XYZ file of C-alpha atoms in Angstrom:
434
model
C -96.697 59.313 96.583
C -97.719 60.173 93.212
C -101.464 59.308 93.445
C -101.843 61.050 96.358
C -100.405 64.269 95.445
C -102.304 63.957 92.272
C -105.621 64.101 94.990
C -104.334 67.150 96.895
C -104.439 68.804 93.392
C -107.924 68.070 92.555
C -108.670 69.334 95.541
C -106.788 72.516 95.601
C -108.036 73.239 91.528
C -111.487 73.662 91.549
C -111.428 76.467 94.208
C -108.514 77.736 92.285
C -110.330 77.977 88.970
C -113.121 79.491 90.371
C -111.088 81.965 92.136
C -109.725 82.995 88.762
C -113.179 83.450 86.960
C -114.286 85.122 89.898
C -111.556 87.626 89.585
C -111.914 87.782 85.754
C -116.052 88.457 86.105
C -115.462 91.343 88.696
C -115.600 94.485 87.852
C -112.172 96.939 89.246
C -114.817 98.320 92.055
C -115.760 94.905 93.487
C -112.102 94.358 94.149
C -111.821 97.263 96.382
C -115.253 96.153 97.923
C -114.006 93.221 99.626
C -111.566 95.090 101.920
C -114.002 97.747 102.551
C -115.242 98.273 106.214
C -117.581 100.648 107.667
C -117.207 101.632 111.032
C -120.064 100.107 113.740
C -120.669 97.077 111.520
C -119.911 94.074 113.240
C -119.483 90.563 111.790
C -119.666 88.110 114.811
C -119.159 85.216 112.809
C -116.096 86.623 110.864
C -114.862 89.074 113.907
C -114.876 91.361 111.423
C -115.429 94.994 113.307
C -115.335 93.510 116.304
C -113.573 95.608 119.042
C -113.295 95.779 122.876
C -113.452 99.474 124.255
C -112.662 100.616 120.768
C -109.372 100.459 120.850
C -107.922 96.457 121.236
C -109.137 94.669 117.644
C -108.689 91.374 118.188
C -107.820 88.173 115.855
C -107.116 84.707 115.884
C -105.912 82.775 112.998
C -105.323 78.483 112.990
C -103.426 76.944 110.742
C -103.900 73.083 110.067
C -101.578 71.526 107.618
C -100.768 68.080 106.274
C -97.743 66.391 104.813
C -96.480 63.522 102.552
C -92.615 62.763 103.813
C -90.247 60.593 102.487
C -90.726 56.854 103.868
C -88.433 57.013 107.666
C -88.745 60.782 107.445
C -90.605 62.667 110.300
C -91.662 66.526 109.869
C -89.044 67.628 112.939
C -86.332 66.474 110.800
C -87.001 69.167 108.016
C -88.217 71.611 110.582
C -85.666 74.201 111.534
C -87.955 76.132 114.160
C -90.562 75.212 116.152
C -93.271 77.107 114.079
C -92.829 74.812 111.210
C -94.568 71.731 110.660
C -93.977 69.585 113.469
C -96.704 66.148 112.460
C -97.397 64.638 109.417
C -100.846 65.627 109.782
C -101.805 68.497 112.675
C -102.439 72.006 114.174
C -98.847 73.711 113.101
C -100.061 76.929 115.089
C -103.168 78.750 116.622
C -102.299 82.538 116.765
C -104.260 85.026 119.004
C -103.758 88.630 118.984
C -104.565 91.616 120.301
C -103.983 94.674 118.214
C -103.924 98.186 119.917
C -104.657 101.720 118.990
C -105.625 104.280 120.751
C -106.713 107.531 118.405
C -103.155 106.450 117.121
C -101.248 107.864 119.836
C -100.722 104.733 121.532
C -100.291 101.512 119.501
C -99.030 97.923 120.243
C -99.744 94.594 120.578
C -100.599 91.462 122.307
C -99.598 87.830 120.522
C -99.601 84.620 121.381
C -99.026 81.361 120.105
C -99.733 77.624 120.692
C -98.470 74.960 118.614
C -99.443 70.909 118.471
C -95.484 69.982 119.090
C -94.254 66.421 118.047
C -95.177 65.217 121.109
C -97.245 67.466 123.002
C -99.098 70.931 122.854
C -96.975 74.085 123.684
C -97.864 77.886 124.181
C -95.885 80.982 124.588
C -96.460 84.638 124.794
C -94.378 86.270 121.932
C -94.985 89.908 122.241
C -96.597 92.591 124.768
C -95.583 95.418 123.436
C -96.562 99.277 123.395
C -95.513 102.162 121.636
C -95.895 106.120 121.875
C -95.783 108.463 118.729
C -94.617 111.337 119.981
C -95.663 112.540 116.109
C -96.249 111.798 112.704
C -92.259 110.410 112.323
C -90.861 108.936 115.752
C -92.308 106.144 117.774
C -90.629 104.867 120.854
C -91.823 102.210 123.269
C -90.458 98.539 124.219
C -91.934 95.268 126.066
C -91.430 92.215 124.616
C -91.419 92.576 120.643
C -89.611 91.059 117.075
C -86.848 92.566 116.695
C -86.692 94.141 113.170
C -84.400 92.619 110.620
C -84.992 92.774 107.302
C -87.935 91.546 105.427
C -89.204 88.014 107.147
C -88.474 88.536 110.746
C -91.316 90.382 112.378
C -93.563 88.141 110.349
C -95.802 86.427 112.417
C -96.898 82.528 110.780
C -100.379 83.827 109.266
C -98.225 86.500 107.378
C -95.471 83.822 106.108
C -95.386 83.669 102.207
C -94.276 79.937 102.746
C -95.417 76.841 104.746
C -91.439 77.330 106.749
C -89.379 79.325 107.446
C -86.895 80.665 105.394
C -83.331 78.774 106.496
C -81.551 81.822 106.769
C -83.730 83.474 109.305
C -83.481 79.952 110.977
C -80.101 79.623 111.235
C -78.896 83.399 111.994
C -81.381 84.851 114.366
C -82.897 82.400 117.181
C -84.440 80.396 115.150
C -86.547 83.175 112.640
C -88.021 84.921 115.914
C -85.357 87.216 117.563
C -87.586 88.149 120.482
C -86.909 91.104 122.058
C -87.420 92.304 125.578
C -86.313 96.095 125.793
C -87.194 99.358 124.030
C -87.344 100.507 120.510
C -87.556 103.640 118.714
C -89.052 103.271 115.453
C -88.365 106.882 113.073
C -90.393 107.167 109.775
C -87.919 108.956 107.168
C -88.718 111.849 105.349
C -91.409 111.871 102.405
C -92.572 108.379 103.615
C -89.149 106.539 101.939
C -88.503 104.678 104.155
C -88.207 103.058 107.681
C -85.294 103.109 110.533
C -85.897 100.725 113.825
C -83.525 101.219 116.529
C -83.776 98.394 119.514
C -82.250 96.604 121.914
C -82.845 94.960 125.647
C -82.219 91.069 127.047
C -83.039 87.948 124.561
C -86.083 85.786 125.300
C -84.979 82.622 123.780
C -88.019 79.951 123.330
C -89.253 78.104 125.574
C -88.324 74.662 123.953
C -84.638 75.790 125.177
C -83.905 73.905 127.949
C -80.252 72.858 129.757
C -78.211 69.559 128.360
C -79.217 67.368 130.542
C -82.882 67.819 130.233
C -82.438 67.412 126.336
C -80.059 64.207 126.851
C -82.598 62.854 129.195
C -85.530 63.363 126.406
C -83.044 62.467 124.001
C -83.952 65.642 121.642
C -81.684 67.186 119.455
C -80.557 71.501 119.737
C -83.550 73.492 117.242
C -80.163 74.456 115.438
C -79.252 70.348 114.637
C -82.325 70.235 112.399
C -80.753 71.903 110.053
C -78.646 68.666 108.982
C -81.542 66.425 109.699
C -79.817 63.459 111.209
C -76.716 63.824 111.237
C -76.217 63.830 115.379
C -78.523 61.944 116.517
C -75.886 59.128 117.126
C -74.254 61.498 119.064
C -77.077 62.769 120.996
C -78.018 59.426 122.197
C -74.708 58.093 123.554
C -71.954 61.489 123.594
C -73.052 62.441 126.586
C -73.122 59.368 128.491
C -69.721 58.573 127.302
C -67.344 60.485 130.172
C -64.450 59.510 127.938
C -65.949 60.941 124.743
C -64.488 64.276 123.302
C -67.247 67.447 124.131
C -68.232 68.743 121.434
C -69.354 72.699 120.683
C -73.258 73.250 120.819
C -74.355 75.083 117.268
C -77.429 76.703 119.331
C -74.519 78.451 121.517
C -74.305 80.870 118.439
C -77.557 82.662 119.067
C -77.921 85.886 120.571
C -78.657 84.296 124.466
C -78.031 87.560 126.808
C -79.011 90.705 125.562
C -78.818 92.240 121.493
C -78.499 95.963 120.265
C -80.117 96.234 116.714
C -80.643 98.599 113.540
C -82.751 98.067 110.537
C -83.564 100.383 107.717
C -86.045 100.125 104.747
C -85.890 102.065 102.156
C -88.029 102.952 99.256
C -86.219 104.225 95.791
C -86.413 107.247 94.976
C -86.804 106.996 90.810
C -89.049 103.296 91.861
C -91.509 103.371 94.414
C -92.191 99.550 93.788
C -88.604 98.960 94.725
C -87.655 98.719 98.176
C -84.189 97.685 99.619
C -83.273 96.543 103.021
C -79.744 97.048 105.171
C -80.151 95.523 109.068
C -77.533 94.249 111.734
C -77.370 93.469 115.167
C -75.078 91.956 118.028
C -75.053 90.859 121.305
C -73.739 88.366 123.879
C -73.974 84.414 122.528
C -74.120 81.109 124.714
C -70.350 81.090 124.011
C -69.841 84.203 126.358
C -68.771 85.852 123.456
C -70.304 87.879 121.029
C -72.078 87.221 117.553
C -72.627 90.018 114.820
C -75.493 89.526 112.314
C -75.756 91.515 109.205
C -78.326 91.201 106.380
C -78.971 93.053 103.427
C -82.030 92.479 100.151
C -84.073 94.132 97.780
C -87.766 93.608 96.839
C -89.695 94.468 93.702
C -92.977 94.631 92.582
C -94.062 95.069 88.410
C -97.853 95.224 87.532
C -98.789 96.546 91.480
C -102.401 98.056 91.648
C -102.993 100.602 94.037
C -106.149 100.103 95.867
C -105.794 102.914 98.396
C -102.478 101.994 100.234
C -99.750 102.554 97.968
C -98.615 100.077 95.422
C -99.866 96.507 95.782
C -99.099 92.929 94.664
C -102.402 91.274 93.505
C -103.457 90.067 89.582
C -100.900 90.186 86.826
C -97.990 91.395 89.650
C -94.581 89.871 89.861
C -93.105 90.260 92.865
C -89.366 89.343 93.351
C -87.572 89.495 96.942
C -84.172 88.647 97.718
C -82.296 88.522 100.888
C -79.035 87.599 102.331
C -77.867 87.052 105.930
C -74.551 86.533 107.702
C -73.008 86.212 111.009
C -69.797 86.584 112.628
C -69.851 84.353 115.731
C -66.942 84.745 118.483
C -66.716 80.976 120.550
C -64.628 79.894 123.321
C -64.385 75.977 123.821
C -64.008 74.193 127.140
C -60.768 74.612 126.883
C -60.439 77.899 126.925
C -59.454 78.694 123.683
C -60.951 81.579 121.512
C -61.799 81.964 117.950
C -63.917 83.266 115.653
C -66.295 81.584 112.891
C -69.149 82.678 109.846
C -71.709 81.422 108.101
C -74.344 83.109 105.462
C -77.323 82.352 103.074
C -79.484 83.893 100.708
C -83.060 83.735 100.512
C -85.173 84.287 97.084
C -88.629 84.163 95.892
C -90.896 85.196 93.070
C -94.417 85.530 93.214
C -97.215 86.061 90.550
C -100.764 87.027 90.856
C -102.469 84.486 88.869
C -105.879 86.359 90.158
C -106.440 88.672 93.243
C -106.939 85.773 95.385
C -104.383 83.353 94.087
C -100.871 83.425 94.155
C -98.222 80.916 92.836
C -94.702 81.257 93.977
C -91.522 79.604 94.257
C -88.377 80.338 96.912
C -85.059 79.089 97.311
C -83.236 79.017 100.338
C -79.147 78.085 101.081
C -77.178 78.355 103.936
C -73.509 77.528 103.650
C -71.704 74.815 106.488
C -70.177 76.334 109.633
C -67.400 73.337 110.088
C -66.638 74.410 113.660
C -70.028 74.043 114.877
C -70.810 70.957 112.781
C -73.253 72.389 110.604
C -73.739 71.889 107.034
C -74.893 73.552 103.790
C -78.773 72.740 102.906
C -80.369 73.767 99.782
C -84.352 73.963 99.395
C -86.847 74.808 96.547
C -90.422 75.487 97.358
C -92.863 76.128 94.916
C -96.452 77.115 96.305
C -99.937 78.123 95.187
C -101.742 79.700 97.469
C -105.531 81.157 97.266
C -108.664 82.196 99.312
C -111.451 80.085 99.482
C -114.404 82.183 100.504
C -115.601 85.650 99.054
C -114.536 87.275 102.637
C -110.623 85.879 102.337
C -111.114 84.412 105.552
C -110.024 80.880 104.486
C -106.562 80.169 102.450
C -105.360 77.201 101.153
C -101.469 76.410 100.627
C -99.981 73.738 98.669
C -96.393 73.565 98.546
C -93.522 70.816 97.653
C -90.285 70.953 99.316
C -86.826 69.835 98.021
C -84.331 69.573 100.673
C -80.519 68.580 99.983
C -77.851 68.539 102.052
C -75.120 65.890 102.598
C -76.411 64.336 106.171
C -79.666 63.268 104.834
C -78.814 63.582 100.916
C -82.391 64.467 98.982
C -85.371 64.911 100.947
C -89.115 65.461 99.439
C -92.283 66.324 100.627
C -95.217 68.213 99.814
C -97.335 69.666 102.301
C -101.483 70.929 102.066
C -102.045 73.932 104.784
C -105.234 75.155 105.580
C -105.309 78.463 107.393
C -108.962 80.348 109.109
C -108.965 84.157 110.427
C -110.972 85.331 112.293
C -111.557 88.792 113.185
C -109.667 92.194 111.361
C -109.894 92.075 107.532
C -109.592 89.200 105.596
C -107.389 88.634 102.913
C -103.755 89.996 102.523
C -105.028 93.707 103.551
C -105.590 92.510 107.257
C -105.300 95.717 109.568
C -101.674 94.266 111.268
């Protein structure tokens, strides 16, 4: 494995290099230049400026990646979602959206997603959403939407810091994506400190979700069982044909399945405005019948930001550190009949530091702790990552990142993984319009 990581790097290290001339040649008006657009100019090769009626700005962004695994280890058995890395080598997503605005008034958007799947392609349609600002401070709309929670979960995969998805937005909320179909009212507080999301409506869980017997039949395991890699596939393959063996509790029953009432709240210091802290929870009916509570709480902060127009910013010479935690309170009843309660947590953390204004190296580690009841374990994983731009527009980024997985299933797990990732249309870079 050595040799061939050692290739990935040369690869990556030019562009890298350059990158960080580039950034040390430029002069503090070229950097601003990049993300500059003028109205009427259109890019048809880019998409950048490109608009239908004026008021839907569409994008699409692809994402390609490649990974070295352990020898017996396939990508699904690190993957915790079904927006991470699914092949050793493949399309991990193709994102299309449709952004809207009209004279600000009315705003939403459009998204969908298709993803090369371990064994075949699969597409859904995440959000449809719209929203009315009735003025500067309250929003209020619904459709089908992310439901806010803390820092990572409206993130769609172009805007992901990381090749994954962090384990604790995995594990707690359907999988990263707690999709919403309801209403929200979004209220800007005062002074522009801060952020308070109110929502709630039915759960669309993913379309990968199907009944038992379907998933006996394929002989799959729950989204929630990759999380301790192999450690039921045994049972997968011969519990349920066994009429004399002893059910067992499905972990995926956890998740929000019926409907979910939500509140999340960002706030920015008021002595720091490079500090911003986070406080979020939500509930609603599980697969149990019952109901889970999920509660998260973090912090970010940014030293060295430059402001290029839009408040403080994380770019050359910043440090950004972000930390967040996650719980859950999960009420079960058994076949039996019998009722009783269970938790589980984690904690999320990464640092990031502009090496240029293109180029980013970071490192994140993730841990959730077991849930005995539900037969899930603790996992621990460091990633460190560089990531940079390849092209003078920001158009094209380049990830390299190395996982290390542990938990006591599948002990120590490695692999490194090379993601390419192409936008086009809205602005390049990490000042895209969405």
């Amino acid at each position: 494995m050595k040799p061939l990581l050692k290739s990935i790097f040369l690869v990556i290290l030019p562009f890298t290099v350059n990158g960080l001339t580039q950034a040390q040649e430029a002069e503090p008006a070229a950097d601003e230049e990049v993300f500059e657009y003028n109205v009427g100019e259109v890019n048809y090769l880019t998409g950048e400026g490109f608009d239908i009626g004026g008021f839907i700005f569409p994008e699409l962004f692809l994402n390609a990646t490649g990974g070295l695994l352990e020898p017996g280890t396939a990508a699904t058995d690190l993957a915790t979602t079904e927006h991470d890395p699914q092949n050793e080598v493949g399309i991990q997503i193709i994102e299309v959206h449709l952004d809207i605005n009209f004279q600000d008034v009315i705003t939403g958007a459009v998204y969908g997603a298709g993803f090369q799947g371990e064994d075949e392609w699969e597409a859904n349609l995440e959000e449809a959403y719209l929203h009315y600002h009735l003025n500067d401070w309250i929003a209020i709309g619904g459709g089908q939407f992310l439901n806010a929670f803390g820092f990572q979960a409206e993130k769609h995969v172009h805007q992901w810091e990381f090749i994954n998805q962090n384990l604790i937005n995995s594990r707690m909320l359907n999988e990263g994506e707690l999709i919403t179909q309801g209403g929200e009212a979004i209220i800007q507080l005062p002074n522009d400190s801060g952020e308070l999301t109110i929502g709630g409506g039915g759960v669309r869980t993913h379309a990968h979700d199907h009944g038992h017997d379907e998933e006996d039949e394929h002989g799959h395991e729950d989204e929630d069982d990759h999380e301790i890699g192999h450690g039921h596939e045994e049972e997968e393959e011969h519990g349920h044909h066994d009429e004399e063996e002893e059910h067992h509790l499905e972990a995926d029953d956890a998740n929000f399945r019926s409907w979910v009432a939500s509140a999340d709240a960002s706030f920015i210091l008021p002595f720091d405005e490079t500090a911003t802290v986070s406080a979020s929870v939500a509930t609603g009916e599980n697969g149990f019948g019952r109901q889970t509570w999920a509660y998260g709480a973090g912090v970010e902060k940014i030293w060295g930001a430059h402001d290029h127009g839009n408040g403080p910013e994380f770019c050359l010479g910043a440090v950004m550190l972000r930390t967040e935690f996650i719980g859950r309170h999960i009420g079960i009843e058994d076949d039996e009949g019998d009722r009783f309660n269970a938790n589980d947590y984690g904690f999320s953390t990464a640092l990031f530091y502009g090496l240029t204004d293109t180029t980013t190296v970071s490192i994140r580690h993730d841990w959730v702790s077991d849930l005995y009841e539900l037969e899930l374990e603790d996992r621990h994983r460091i990633s460190p990552a560089v990531t940079t731009f390849l092209d003078k527009g920001q158009r094209v980024q380049a990830r390299l990142q190395y996982d290390y997985n542990h938990s006591d299933s599948f002990g120590s797990e490695h692999a490194a993984w090379l993601q390419f990732q192409i936008q086009w249309g809205g602005h390049g870079g990490h000042h895209h319009h969405h």
